[in-house]
Coordinates of C-alpha atoms in Angstrom, one line a residue:
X1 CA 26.4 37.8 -1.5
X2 CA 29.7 36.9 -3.1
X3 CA 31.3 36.5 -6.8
X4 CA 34.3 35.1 -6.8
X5 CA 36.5 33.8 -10.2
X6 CA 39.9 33.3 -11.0
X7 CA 42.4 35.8 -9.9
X8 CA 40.3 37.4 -7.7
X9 CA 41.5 35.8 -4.3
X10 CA 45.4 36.8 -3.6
X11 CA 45.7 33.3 -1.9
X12 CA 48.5 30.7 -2.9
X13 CA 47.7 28.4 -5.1
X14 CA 47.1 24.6 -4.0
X15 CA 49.9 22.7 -5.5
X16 CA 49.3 19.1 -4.0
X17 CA 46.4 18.6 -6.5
X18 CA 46.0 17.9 -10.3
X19 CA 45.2 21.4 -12.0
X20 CA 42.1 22.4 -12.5
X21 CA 41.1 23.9 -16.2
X22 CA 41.3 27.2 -16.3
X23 CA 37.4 27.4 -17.4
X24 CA 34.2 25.7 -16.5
X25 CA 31.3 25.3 -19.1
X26 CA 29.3 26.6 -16.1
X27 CA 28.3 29.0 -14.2
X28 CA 27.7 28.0 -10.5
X29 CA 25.6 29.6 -7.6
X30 CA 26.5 27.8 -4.0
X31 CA 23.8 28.5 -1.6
X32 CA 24.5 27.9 2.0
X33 CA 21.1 26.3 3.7
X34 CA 19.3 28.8 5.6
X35 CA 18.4 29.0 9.4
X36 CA 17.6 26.1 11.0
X37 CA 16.7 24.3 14.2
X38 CA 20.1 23.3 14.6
X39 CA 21.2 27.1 14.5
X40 CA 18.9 28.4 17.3
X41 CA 19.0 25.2 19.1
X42 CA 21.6 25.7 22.5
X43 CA 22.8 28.4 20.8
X44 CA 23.8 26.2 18.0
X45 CA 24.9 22.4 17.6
X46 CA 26.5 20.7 15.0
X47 CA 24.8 17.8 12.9
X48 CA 27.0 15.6 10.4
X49 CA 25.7 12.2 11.0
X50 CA 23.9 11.2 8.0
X51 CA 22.0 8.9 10.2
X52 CA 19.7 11.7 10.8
X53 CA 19.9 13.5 7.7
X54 CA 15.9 12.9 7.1
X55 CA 15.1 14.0 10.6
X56 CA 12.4 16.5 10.0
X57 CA 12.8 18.1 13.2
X58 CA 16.0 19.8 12.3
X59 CA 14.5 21.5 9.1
X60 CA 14.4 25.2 8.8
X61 CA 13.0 28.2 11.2
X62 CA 10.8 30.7 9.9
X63 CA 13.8 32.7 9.5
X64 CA 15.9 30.4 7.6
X65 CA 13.1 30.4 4.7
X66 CA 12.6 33.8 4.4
X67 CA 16.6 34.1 3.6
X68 CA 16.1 31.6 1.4
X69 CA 13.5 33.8 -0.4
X70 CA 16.1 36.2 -0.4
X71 CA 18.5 34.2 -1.7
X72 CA 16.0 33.5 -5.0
X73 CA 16.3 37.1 -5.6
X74 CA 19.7 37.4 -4.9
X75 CA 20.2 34.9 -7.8
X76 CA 17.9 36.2 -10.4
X77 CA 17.8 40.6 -9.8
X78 CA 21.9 40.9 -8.6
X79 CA 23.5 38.1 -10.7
X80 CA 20.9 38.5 -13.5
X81 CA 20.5 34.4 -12.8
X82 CA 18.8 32.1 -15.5
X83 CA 19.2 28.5 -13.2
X84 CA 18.5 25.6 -15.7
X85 CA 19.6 22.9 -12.6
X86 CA 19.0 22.9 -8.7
X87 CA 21.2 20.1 -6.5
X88 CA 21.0 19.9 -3.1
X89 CA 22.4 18.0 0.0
X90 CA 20.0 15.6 1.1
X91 CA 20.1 16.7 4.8
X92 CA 16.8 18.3 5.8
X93 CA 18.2 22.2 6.8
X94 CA 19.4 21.8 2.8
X95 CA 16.9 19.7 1.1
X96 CA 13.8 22.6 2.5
X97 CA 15.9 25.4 1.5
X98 CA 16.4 24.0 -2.1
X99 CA 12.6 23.5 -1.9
X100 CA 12.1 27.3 -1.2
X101 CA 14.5 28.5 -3.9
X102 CA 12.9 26.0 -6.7
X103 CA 9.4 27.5 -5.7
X104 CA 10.8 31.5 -5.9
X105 CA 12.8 30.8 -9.1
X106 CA 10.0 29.0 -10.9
X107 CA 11.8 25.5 -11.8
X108 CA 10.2 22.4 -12.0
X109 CA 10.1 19.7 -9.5
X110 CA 12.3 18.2 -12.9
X111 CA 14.6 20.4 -12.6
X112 CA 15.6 19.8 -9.2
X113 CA 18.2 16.6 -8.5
X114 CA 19.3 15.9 -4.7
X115 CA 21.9 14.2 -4.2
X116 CA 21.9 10.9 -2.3
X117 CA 25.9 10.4 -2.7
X118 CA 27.0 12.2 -0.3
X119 CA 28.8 14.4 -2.6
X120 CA 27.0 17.7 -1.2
X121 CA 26.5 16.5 2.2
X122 CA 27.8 18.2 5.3
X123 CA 31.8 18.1 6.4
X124 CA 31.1 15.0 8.5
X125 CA 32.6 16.0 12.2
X126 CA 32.6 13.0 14.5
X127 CA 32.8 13.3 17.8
X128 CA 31.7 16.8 17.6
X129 CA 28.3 16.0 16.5
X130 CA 25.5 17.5 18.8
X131 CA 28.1 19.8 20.6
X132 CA 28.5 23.7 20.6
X133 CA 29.2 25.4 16.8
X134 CA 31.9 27.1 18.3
X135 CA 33.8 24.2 17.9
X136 CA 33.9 25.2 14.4
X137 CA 37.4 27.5 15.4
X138 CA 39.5 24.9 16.5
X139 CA 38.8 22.8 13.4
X140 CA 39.4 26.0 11.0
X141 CA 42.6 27.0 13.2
X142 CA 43.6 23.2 12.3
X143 CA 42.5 23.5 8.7
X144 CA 44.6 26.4 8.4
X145 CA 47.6 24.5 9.9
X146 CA 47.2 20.8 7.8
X147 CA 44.9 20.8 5.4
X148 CA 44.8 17.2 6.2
X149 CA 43.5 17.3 9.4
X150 CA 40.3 16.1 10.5
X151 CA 37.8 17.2 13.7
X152 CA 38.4 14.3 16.2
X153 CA 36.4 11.1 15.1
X154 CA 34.0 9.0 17.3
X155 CA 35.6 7.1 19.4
X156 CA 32.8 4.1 19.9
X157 CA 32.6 4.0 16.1
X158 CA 33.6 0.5 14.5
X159 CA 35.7 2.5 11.6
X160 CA 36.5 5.9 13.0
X161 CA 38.3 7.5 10.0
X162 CA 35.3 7.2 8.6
X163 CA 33.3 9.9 10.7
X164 CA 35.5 12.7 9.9
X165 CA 36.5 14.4 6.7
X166 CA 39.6 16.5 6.5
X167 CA 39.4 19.5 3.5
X168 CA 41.2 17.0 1.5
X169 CA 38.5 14.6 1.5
X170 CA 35.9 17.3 0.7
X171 CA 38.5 18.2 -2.3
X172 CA 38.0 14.7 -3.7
X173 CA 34.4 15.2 -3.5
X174 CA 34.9 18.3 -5.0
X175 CA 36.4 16.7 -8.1
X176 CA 34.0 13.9 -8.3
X177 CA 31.0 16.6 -8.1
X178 CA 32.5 19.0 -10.9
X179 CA 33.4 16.4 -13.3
X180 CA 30.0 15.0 -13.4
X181 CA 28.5 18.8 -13.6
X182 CA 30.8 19.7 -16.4
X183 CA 30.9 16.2 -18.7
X184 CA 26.6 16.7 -18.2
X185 CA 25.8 20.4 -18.9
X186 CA 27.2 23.2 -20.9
X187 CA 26.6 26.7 -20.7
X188 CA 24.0 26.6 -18.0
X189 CA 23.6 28.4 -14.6
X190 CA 23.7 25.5 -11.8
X191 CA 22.6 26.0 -8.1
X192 CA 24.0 24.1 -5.5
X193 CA 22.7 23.9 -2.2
X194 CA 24.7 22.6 0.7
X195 CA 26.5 23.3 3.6
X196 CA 29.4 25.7 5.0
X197 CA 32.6 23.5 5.0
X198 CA 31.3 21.6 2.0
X199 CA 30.9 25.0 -0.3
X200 CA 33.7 26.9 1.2
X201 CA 36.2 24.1 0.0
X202 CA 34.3 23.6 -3.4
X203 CA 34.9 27.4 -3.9
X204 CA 38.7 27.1 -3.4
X205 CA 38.8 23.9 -5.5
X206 CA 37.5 25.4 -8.2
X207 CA 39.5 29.0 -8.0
X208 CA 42.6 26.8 -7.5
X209 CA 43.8 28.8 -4.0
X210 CA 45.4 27.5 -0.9
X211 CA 42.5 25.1 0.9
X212 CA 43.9 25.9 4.1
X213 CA 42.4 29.2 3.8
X214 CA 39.2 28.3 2.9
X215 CA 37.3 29.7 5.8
X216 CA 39.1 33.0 5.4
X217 CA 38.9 33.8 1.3
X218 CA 35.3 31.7 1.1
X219 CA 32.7 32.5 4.2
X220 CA 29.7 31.6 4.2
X221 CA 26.7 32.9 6.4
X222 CA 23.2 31.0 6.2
X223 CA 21.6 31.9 3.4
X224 CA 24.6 33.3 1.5
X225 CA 24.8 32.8 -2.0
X226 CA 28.0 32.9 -3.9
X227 CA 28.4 32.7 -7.8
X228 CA 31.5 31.0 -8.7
X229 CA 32.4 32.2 -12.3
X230 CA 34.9 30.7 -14.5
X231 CA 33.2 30.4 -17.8
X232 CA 35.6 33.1 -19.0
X233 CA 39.4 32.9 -19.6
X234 CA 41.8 33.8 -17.0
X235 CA 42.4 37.4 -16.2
X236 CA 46.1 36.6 -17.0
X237 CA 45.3 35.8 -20.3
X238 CA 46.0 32.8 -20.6
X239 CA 43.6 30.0 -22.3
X240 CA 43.8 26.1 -22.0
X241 CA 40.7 25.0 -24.1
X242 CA 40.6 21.2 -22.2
X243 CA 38.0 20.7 -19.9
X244 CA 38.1 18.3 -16.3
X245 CA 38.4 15.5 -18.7
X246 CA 41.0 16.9 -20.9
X247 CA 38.9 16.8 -23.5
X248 CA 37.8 20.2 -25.7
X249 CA 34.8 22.1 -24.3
X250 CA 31.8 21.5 -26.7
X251 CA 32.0 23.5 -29.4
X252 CA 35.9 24.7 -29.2
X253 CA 38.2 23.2 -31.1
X254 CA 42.1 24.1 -31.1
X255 CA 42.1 26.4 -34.3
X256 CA 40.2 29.0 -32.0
X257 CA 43.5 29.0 -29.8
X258 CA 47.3 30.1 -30.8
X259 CA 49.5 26.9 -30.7
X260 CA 51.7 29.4 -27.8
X261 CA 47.9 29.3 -25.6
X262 CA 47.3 25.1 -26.5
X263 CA 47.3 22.9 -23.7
X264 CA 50.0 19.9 -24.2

């Protein structure tokens, strides 16, 4: 269980991106997938490949469910959760998970979108597919060095930038995703089910801190749910009333802000 929302993370800021507003319309619970196959399997393998992203055989344990059941009540009893929305990652460990969670929250089959973008997918780690999770430090000791690094990519493939993502990529997707949240709904909780890289690099996006880091201020443990909060204004006090598309938040206009507060 995690809250995090501006100012709370003592991390630099990123300054190689656009600024993010200093408010969302709203509130956002990232869910990491629970246990799967993949996690017991050889003492856990990495997946990325969306090739076998419907592969039902790497869907979740018993386990994995059960945390997801906890995750439901995580949302509603410690966060005092109303969800309104439910996306997921089309990959099977995430898509059954969001299927648990819609079930223990009581939303309707309507009110639950997966996403066939890729925008929510897994980091997508190339040549380290179907090899030992404990890859996973060297590509976070690299994170942590160049943000624009990426996991090695597979050699035989006929474009092999393409099979990798550095946290820079996962930032543009991180964009993409947030803009279409934001210009869509207002004032609603939003669950978002996907996958440890993938949420870890949303969460610094949105809070604005150092992506480098993302693995160190961000964790996230299967099942974990963290509520990303910035429907409030900055603890600093400061208050820029545009939202991702520059545009007032519905139902603001300027005269609710000091001309010293206004965003240029």
């Amino acid at each position: 269980v995690g809250a995090v929302g501006a100012g709370e993370i003592g991390a630099a800021p990123a300054r190689a991106f656009i600024d993010l507003p200093s408010r969302l319309h709203n509130r956002y619970f990232f869910v990491r997938h629970g246990e799967s196959v993949l996690d017991v399997r050889n003492g856990g393998m990495i997946l990325s490949n969306p090739s076998f992203k419907y592969d039902t055989t790497f869907g979740l344990t018993a386990r994995g469910r059960a945390q997801m059941q906890e995750a439901a009540k995580t949302i509603l009893r410690d966060f005092d959760g109303a969800p309104a929305w439910l996306y997921t990652s089309n990959f099977q460990r995430s898509f059954q998970s969001a299927l648990v969670l819609r079930e223990e929250i009581g939303l309707l089959f309507s009110q639950m979108r997966t996403e066939f973008s890729g925008l929510l997918d897994p980091r997508k780690m190339g040549a380290l597919d179907f090899g030992s999770q404990e890859a996973w430090v060297d590509v976070w000791k690299n994170d942590f060095d160049d943000p624009s690094s990426t996991p090695p990519p597979v050699p035989s493939s006929l474009q092999p930038s393409a099979s990798v993502e550095s946290c820079l990529d996962i930032y543009r997707r991180a964009l993409e995703a947030f803009t279409r949240l934001e210009a869509t709904y207002y004032g609603e909780d939003i669950i978002i089910v996907s996958h440890q890289d993938t949420l870890s690099v949303f969460a610094a996006a949105l809070n604005g801190t150092d992506l480098s880091r993302h693995h160190l201020d961000y964790p996230f443990e299967l099942g974990q749910v963290r509520c990303v909060d910035l429907t409030v204004p900055p603890r600093d006090g400061s208050i820029a009333p545009t939202d991702l598309r520059g545009d007032y938040a519905v139902g603001d206009s300027a005269i609710n802000y000091s001309s010293s507060s206004t965003a240029a």
